[in-house]
Coordinates of C-alpha atoms in Angstrom, one line a residue:
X1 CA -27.5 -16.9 -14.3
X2 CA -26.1 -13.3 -15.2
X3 CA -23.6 -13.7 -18.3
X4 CA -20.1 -12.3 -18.2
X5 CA -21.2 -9.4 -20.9
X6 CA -23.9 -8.5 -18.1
X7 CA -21.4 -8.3 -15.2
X8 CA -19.4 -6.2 -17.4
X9 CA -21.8 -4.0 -18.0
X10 CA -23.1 -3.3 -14.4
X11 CA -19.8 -2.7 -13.3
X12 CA -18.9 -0.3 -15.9
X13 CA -22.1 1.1 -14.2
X14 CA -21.2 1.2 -11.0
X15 CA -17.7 2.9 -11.4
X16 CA -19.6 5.7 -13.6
X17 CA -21.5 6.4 -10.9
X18 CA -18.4 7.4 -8.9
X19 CA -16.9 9.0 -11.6
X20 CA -16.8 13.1 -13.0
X21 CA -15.8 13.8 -16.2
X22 CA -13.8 17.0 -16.9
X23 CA -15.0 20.2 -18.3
X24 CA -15.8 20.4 -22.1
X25 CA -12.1 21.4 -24.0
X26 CA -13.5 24.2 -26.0
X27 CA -14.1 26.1 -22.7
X28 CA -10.1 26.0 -22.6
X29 CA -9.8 27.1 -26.4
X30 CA -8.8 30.9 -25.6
X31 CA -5.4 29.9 -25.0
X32 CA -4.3 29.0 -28.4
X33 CA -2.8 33.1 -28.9
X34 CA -1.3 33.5 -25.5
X35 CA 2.5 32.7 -24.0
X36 CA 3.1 30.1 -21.7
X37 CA 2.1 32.5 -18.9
X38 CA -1.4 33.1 -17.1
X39 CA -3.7 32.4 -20.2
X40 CA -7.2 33.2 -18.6
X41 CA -8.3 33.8 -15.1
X42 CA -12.1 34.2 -14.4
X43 CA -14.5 34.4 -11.4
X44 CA -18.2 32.8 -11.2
X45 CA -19.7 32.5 -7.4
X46 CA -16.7 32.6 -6.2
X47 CA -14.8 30.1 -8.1
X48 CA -12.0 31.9 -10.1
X49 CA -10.2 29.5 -12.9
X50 CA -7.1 29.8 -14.1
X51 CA -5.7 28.1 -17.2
X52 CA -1.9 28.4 -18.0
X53 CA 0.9 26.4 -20.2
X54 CA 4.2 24.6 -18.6
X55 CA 7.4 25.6 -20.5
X56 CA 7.9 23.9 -24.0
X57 CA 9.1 20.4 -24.2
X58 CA 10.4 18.8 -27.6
X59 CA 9.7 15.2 -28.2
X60 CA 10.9 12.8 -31.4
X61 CA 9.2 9.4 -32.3
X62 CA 10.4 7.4 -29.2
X63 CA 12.1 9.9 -27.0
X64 CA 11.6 10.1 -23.4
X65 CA 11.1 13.6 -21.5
X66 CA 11.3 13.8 -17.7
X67 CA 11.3 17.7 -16.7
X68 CA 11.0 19.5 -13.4
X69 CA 9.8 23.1 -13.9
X70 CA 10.7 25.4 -11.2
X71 CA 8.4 28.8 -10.5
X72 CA 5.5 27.4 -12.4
X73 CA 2.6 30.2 -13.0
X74 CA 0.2 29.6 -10.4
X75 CA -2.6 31.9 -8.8
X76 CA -1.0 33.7 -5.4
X77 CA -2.2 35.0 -2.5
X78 CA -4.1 32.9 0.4
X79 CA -6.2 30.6 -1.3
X80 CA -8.1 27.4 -1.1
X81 CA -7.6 25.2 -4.2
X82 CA -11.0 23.5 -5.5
X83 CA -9.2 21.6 -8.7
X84 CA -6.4 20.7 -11.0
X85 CA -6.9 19.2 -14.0
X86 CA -4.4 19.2 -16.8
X87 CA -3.4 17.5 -20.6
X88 CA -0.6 17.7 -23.3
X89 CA -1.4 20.0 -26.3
X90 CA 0.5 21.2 -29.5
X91 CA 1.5 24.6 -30.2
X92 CA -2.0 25.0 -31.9
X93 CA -3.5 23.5 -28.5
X94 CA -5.0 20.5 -29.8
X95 CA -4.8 17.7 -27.4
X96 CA -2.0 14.5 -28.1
X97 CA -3.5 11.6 -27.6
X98 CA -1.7 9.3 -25.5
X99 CA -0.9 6.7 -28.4
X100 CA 1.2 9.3 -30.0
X101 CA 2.8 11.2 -26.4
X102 CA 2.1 8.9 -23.4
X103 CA 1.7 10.8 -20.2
X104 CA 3.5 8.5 -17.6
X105 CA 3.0 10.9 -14.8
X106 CA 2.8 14.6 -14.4
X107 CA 3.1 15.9 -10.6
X108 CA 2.7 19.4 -8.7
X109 CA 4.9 19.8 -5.7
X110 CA 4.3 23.2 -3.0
X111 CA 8.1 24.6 -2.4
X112 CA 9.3 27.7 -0.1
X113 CA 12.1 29.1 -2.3
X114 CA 14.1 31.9 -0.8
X115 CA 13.0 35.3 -1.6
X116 CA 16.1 36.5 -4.6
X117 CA 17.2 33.6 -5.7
X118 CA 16.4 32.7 -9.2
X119 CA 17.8 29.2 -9.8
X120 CA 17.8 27.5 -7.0
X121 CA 21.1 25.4 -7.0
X122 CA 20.3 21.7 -8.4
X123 CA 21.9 18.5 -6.8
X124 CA 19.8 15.2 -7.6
X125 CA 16.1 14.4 -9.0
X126 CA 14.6 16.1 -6.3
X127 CA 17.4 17.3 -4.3
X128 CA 17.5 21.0 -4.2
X129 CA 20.1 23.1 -1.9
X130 CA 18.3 23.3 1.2
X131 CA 18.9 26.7 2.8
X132 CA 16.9 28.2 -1.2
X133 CA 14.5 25.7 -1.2
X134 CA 11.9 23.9 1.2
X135 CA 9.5 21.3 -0.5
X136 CA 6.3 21.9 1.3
X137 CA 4.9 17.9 1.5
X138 CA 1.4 16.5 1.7
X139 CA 0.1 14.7 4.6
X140 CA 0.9 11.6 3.3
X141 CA 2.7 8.5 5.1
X142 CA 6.3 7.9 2.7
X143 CA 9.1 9.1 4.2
X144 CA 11.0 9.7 0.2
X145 CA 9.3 10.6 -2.7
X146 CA 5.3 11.1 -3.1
X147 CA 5.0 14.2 -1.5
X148 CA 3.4 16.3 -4.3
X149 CA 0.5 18.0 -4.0
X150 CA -1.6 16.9 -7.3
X151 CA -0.7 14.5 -10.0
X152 CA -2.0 12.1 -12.2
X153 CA -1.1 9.8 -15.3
X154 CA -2.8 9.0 -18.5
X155 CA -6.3 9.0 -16.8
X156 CA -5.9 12.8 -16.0
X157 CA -9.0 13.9 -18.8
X158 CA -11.2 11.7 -17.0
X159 CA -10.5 12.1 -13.1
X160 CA -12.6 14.3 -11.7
X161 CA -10.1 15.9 -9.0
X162 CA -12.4 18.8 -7.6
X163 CA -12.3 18.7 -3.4
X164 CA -16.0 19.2 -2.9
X165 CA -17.6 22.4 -1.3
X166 CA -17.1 23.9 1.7
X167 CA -13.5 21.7 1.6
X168 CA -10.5 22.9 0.3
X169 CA -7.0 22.5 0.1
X170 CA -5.2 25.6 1.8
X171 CA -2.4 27.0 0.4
X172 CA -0.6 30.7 0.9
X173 CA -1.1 31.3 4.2
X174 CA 1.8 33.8 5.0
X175 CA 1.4 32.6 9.1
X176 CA 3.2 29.4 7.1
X177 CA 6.0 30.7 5.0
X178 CA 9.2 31.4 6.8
X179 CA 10.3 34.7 6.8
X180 CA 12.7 35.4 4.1
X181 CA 10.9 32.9 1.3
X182 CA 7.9 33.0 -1.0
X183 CA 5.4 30.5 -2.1
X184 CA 6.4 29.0 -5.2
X185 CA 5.1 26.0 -7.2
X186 CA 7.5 23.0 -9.2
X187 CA 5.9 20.5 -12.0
X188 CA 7.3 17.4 -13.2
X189 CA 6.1 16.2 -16.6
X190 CA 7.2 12.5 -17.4
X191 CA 6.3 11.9 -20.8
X192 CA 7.1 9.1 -23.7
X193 CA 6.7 9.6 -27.2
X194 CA 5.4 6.3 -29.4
X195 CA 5.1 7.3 -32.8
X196 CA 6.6 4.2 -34.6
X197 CA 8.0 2.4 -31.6
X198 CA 8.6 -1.0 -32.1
X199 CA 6.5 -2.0 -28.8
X200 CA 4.1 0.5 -27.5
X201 CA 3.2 -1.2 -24.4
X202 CA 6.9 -2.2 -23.9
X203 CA 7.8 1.4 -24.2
X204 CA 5.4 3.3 -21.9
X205 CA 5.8 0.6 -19.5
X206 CA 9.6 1.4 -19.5
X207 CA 11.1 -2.2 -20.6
X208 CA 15.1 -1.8 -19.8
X209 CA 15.8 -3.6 -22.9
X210 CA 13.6 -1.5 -25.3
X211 CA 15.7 1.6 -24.2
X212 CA 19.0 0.2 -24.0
X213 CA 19.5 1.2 -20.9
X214 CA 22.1 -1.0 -18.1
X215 CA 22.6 2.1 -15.8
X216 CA 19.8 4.4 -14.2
X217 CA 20.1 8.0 -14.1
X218 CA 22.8 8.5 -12.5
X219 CA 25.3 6.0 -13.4
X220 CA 24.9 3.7 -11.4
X221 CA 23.7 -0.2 -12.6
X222 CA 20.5 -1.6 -12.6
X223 CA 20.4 -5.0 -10.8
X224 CA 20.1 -7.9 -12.5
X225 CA 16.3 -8.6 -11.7
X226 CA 15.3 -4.8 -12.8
X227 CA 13.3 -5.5 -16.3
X228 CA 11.4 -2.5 -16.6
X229 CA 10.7 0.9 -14.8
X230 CA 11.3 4.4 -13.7
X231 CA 15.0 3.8 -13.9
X232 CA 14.9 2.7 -17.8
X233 CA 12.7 5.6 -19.2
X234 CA 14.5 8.9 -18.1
X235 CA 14.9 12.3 -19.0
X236 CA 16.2 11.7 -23.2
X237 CA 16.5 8.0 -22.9
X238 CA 15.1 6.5 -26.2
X239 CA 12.8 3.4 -27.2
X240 CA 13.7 1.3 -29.9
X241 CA 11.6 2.7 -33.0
X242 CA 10.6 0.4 -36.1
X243 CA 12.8 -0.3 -39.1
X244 CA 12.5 2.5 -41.5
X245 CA 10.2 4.8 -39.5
X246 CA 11.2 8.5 -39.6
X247 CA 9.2 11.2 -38.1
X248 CA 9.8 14.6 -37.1
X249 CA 9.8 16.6 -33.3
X250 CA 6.9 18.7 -32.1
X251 CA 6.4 21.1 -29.3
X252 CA 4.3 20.1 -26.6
X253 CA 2.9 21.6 -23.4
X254 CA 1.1 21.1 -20.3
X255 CA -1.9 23.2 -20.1
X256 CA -3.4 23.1 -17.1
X257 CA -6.5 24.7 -14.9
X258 CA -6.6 25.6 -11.4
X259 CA -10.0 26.1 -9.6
X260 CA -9.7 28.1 -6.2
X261 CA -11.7 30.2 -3.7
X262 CA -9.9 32.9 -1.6
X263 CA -9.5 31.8 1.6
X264 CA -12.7 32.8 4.5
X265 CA -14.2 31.2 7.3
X266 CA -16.5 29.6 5.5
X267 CA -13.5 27.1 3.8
X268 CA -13.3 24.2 6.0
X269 CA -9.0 22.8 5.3
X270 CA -8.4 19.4 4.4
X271 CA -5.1 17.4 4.3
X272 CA -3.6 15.2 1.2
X273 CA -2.7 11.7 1.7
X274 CA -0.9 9.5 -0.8
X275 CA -0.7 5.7 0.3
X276 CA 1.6 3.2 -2.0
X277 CA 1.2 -0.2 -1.9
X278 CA 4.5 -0.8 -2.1
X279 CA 5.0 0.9 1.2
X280 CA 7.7 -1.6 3.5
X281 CA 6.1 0.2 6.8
X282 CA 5.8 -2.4 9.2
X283 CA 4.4 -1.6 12.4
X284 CA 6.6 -3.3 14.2
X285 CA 10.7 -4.7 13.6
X286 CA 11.1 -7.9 14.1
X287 CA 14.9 -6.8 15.5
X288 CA 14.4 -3.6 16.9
X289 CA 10.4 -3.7 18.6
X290 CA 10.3 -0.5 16.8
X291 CA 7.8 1.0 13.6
X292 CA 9.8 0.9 10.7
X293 CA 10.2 3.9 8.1
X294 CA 7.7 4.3 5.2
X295 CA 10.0 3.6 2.4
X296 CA 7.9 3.7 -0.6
X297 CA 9.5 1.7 -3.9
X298 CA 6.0 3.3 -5.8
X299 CA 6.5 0.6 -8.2
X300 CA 6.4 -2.8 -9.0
X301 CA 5.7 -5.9 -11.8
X302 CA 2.9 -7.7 -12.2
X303 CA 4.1 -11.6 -13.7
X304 CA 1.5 -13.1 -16.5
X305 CA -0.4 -16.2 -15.2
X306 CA 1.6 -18.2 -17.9
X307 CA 5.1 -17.1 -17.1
X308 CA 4.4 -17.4 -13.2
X309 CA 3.6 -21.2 -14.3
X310 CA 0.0 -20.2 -12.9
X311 CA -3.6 -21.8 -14.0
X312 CA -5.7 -19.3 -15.9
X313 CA -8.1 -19.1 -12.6
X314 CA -5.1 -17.2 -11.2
X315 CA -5.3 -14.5 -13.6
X316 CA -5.5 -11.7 -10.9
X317 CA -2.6 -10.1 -9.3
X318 CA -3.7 -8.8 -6.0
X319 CA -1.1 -7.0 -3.7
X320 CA -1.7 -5.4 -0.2
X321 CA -0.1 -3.5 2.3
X322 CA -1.0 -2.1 6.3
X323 CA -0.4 1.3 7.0
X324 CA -1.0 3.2 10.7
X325 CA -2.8 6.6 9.7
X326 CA -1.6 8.6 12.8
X327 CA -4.4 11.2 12.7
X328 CA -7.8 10.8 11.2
X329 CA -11.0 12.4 9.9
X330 CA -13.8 13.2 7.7
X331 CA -12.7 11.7 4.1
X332 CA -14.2 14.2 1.7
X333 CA -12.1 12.8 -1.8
X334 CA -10.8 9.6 -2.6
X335 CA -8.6 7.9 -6.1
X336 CA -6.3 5.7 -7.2
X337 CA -3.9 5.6 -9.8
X338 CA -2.9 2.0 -11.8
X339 CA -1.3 1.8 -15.1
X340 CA -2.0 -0.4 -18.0
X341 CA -3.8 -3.6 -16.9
X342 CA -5.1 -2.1 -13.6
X343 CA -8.6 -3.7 -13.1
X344 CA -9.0 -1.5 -9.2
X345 CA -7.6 -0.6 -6.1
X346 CA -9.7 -0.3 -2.3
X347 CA -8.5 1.0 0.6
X348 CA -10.3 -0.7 3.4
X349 CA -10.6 0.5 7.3
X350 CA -9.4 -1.4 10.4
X351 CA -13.0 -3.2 10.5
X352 CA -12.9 -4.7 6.8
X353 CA -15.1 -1.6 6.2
X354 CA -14.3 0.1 2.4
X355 CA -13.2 3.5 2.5
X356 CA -13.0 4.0 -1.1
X357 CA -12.9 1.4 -4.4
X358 CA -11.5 3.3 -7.1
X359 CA -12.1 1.6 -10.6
X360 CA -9.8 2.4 -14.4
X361 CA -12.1 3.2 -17.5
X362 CA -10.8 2.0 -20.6
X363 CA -10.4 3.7 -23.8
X364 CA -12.5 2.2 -26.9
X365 CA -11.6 4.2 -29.7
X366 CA -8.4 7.1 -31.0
X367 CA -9.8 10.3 -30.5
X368 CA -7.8 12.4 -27.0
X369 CA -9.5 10.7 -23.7
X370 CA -11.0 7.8 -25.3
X371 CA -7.5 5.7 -26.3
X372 CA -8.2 2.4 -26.9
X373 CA -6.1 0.2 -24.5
X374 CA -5.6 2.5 -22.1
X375 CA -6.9 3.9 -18.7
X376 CA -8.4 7.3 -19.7
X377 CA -10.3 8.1 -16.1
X378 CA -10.3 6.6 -12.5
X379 CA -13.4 6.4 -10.5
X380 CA -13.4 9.2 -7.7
X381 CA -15.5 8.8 -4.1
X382 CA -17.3 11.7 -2.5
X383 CA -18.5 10.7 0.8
X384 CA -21.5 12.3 2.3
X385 CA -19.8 14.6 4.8
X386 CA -19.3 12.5 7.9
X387 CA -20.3 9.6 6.5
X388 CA -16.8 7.9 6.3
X389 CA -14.7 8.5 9.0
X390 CA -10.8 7.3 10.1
X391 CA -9.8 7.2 13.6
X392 CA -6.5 8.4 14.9
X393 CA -4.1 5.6 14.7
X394 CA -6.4 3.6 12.8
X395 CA -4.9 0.5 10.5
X396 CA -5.8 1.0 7.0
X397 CA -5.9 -1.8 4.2
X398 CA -4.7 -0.7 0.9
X399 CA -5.1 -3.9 -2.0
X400 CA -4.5 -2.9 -6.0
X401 CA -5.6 -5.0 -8.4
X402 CA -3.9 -6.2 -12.0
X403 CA -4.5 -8.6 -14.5
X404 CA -2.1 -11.7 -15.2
X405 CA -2.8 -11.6 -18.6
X406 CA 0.5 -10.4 -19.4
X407 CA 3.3 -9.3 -17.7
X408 CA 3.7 -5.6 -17.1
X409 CA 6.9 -4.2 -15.6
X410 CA 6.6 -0.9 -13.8
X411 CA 3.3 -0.5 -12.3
X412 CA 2.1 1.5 -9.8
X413 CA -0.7 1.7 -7.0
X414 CA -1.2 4.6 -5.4
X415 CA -4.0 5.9 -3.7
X416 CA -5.3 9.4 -2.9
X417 CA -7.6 10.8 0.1
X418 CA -8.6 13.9 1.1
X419 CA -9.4 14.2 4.8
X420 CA -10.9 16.7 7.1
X421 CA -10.6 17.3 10.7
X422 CA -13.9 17.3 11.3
X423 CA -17.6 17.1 9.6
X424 CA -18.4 20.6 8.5
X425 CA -21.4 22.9 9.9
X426 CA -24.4 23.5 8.0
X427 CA -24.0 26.9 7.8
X428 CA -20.6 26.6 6.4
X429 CA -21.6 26.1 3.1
X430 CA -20.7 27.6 -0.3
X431 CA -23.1 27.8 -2.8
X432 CA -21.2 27.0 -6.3
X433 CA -23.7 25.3 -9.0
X434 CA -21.0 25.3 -11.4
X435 CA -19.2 22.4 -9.5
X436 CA -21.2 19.5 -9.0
X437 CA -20.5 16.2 -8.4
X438 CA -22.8 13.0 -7.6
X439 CA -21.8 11.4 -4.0
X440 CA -20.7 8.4 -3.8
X441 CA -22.3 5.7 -1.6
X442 CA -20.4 2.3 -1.2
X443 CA -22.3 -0.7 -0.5
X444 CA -19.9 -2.5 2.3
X445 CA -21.3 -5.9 1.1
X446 CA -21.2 -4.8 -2.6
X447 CA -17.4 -3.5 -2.7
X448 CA -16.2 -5.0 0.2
X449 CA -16.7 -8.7 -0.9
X450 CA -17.6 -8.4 -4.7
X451 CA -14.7 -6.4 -5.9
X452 CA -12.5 -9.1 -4.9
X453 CA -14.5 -11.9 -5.5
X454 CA -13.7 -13.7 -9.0
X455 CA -16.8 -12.7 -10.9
X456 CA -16.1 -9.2 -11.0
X457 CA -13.0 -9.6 -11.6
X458 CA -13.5 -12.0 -14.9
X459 CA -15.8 -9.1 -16.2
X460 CA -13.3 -6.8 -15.8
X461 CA -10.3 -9.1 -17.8
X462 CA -13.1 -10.1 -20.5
X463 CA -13.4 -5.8 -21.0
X464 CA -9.6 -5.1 -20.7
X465 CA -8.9 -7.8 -23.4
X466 CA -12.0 -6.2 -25.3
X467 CA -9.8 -2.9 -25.4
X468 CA -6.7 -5.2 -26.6
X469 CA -8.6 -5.0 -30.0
X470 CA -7.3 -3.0 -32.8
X471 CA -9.8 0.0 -33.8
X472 CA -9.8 1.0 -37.7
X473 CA -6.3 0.0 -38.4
X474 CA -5.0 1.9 -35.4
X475 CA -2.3 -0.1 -33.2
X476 CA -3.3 -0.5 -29.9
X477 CA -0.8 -0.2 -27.4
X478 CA -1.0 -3.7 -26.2
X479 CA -0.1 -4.9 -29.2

C-alpha cells in the first residue's frame, strides 16, 4: 500500500508538471538606476519585454496599502500581450519576501480615458466619472468586480502566466477605442506589511479584530457575522503589532514585465475569463423563471473541522458553483488562485470532463518565492491546441478546495482561462524558443476522480501542515 509521504510526493509531481517557473531575477537587475518609468524594453524573435516600476508606496510594520495607479507605463501601440509577471522590490530592487510585505492581490485593469484629461474625477473604489473613463472588462461572467485583465497574489513568482504561441491577448486596436479617448492602463496593488505583527496569518488573512476595524471603507458597518476580509484590511488600516516591536517604513514597488508581439495575421486573439466560486448565478429564479445576475462576493471563510463540531475525516472544505459560459472555444491557458490553506481548485465541463486542475505550491524555506507557509506558485494548464474544447452555452463546474485545519477568513477561488474561437492553423505559427512551456495533459480518470477523492487530499493536508513548521527560527505565518 502506497504511504502518505509517497502520495505526497507524486502529487507534488504531477502539479510540477503543469507548472512554469518565472524567468531568473538577475535578468531583471538593470533596473536598480532607472525611475519608475520604462526601465528596459528589448526584442528577441519577435518577443519585445518590457520591465517597469509602479509609483512608490510606503509601508510600516503592520500597515495596510491598497492603491489604484492610474496611467501606469505600459507598451502602446496594437499589440498582442504574451505575459505579465510581477513582484515587490525595495528601492535597491531586491525582492520582499512575503513574510515581511504580503502581496494580497495586485490587479491590471484595460481603461479608455478621454484624450486631455489628466485625473480622471474619482468617486468610489472603482467608480470613475464615466464620460473620462471606460474600464475595458475581460470576458468573464461577474457582472461587479473581477474584470481586470491580469492579476495574481502571493503565488505571482511562480505562475507561469505566458498565453502560448500563436495566441495572444489583443489589446490597442484603434478600430476599438472610441474616438476622443486613448488606451490607458490602471494597477491596483493590495499589500500588508507583517514585520512584528502579533498574528501573521491573522493579519494577511484580514481578521476584523486584528485591525480594529467595525466599519468598511466607507463608513458604513460590518455585519455582525463579518470576521475577516477585504472590508477589514483597507487602504492604511493597521494590524495589531507585538508589544515592544518598533521598526521603521521602507519604499516599495511593483516591478513588473510585459511580454508582447505586435499584432499580424499570424496572432490568433483569445478572450479572458475569470470564474468565482462564490458566483450567486443561478440559471434559473425560482420567482421570476428568469437567469439571475452574476454577483460575485469573490470571497469567503473556510470553518476548521473542530469549530464546525466536524470529525477529523471532514477536514476538507469543498465548495462549488454552475456557471452557463455563453460562448465557447479552444482553451489555450488555465489557473487558479487560493490563499493560505488552499489544497486545489478544477473547473470541470458539462460531461464531468476536467477542464483544468490547478494545484498551490508551498513554500519550504525564507528566501523571496520559497516562503515557508505560504502559496508561492499555482499549477498552470496548456492544452494541446484543440484538445479541450467548451461549447457555446455549455454548463461549467467550478469546485475549490481548502483545508479544515483551521479556520481561515477571507479566502478566495478564482479561476482563470484563456479561450480561443477556434483551433489555430498550422501555418499560423510563431517560432519563439525563448518561451516554452511543457503542455499539459489531464488524465480524466486521474484528476477527475482522484483530486477529490480523500487520499489526495490527506497528502496534500499532511504537506500543508509540513509547511506549518518553523524554518531556522523564522516564524511562519501560520503560527
Amino acid at each position: 500500500m502506497i504511504s502518505l509521504a509517497e502520495l505526497s510526493r507524486q502529487l507534488e509531481k504531477m502539479a510540477h508538471r503543469s507548472q512554469t517557473w518565472l524567468p531568473c531575477f538577475g535578468i531583471l537587475l538593470v533596473v536598480l538606476s532607472l525611475p519608475s518609468s520604462l526601465a528596459r524594453v528589448n526584442s528577441e524573435n519577435r518577443i519585445k519585454t518590457a520591465v517597469f516600476l509602479s509609483p512608490k508606496f510606503v509601508l510600516g510594520p503592520g500597515s495596510v496599502v491598497d492603491k489604484y495607479y492610474m496611467n501606469i507605463d505600459f507598451p502602446t501601440g496594437h499589440i498582442a500581450l504574451k505575459s505579465f509577471n510581477a513582484e515587490v522590490v525595495d528601492e535597491a530592487g531586491n525582492p520582499i519576501p512575503l513574510h515581511e510585505t504580503y502581496l494580497h492581490h495586485w490587479v491590471v485593469a484595460r481603461v479608455h480615458q478621454r484624450k486631455g484629461v489628466e485625473a480622471p474625477t474619482y468617486s468610489e473604489k472603482f467608480g470613475f466619472h464615466q464620460s473620462d473613463l471606460i474600464m475595458v472588462r475581460n470576458s468573464g461572467l461577474c457582472e461587479t468586480g473581477l474584470g481586470q485583465y491580469f492579476g495574481l497574489g502571493s503565488e505571482t513568482r511562480r505562475t507561469a502566466t505566458h498565453v502560448p504561441d500563436p495566441y495572444g491577448i489583443e489589446v490597442g486596436n484603434p478600430a476599438e477605442i472610441p474616438p476622443g479617448y486613448e488606451e490607458k492602463w490602471m494597477m491596483n496593488v493590495h499589500a500588508i506589511d507583517t514585520r512584528g505583527v502579533e498574528d501573521r496569518l491573522g493579519c494577511t488573512e484580514c481578521r476584523c479584530d486584528l485591525y480594529n476595524v467595525t466599519m468598511d471603507e466607507h463608513g458604513n458597518p460590518l455585519r455582525p457575522d463579518y470576521i475577516g476580509g477585504l472590508h477589514c484590511c483597507y487602504d492604511q488600516t493597521q494590524c495589531r503589532l507585538r508589544d515592544g516591536f518598533e521598526s521603521t517604513k521602507r519604499s516599495l514597488f511593483m516591478r513588473y514585465t510585459i511580454k508582447y508581439v505586435d499584432w499580424d495575421s499570424s496572432v490568433v486573439p483569445v478572450k479572458i475569463y475569470i470564474f468565482d466560486v462564490t458566483d450567486t448565478w443561478k440559471k434559473v429564479d425560482d420567482t421570476t423563471g428568469l437567469p439571475t445576475k452574476h454577483h460575485c462576493l469573490v470571497e469567503y471563510d473556510v470553518e476548521s473541522f473542530s469549530s464546525s463540531g466536524l470529525t477529523k475525516d471532514a477536514y476538507t472544505d469543498t465548495k462549488t458553483v454552475s456557471l452557463s459560459l455563453p460562448t465557447g472555444g479552444t482553451v489555450v491557458y488555465g489557473v487558479a488562485h487560493q490563499h493560505t490553506g488552499g489544497i486545489g481548485s478544477t473547473l470541470y465541463g458539462e460531461d464531468g470532463r476536467v477542464i483544468c486542475s490547478s494545484i498551490p505550491t508551498y513554500g519550504e524555506g525564507k528566501e523571496a518565492g520559497n516562503e515557508a507557509g505560504y502559496i508561492v506558485g499555482m499549477s498552470t494548464c496548456y492544452p494541446n491546441p484543440g484538445s479541450v474544447e467548451i461549447s457555446d452555452g455549455e454548463t461549467l463546474v467550478l469546485v475549490s478546495n481548502y483545508s479544515r485545519e483551521q479556520r481561515h477568513t477571507g479566502v478566495m477561488g478564482l479561476f482563470y482561462i484563456l479561450v480561443a474561437d477556434a483551433s489555430p492553423k498550422s501555418d499560423s505559427l510563431l517560432v519563439s524558443p525563448v518561451e516554452k512551456h511543457e503542455e499539459m495533459k489531464v488524465p480524466i480518470a486521474l484528476w477527475g476522480v482522484a483530486f477529490l477523492g480523500v487520499a489526495i487530499a490527506v497528502a496534500v493536508v499532511v504537506a500543508y501542515r509540513k509547511s506549518n513548521e518553523r524554518v531556522d527560527g523564522y516564524e511562519s505565518i501560520l503560527v
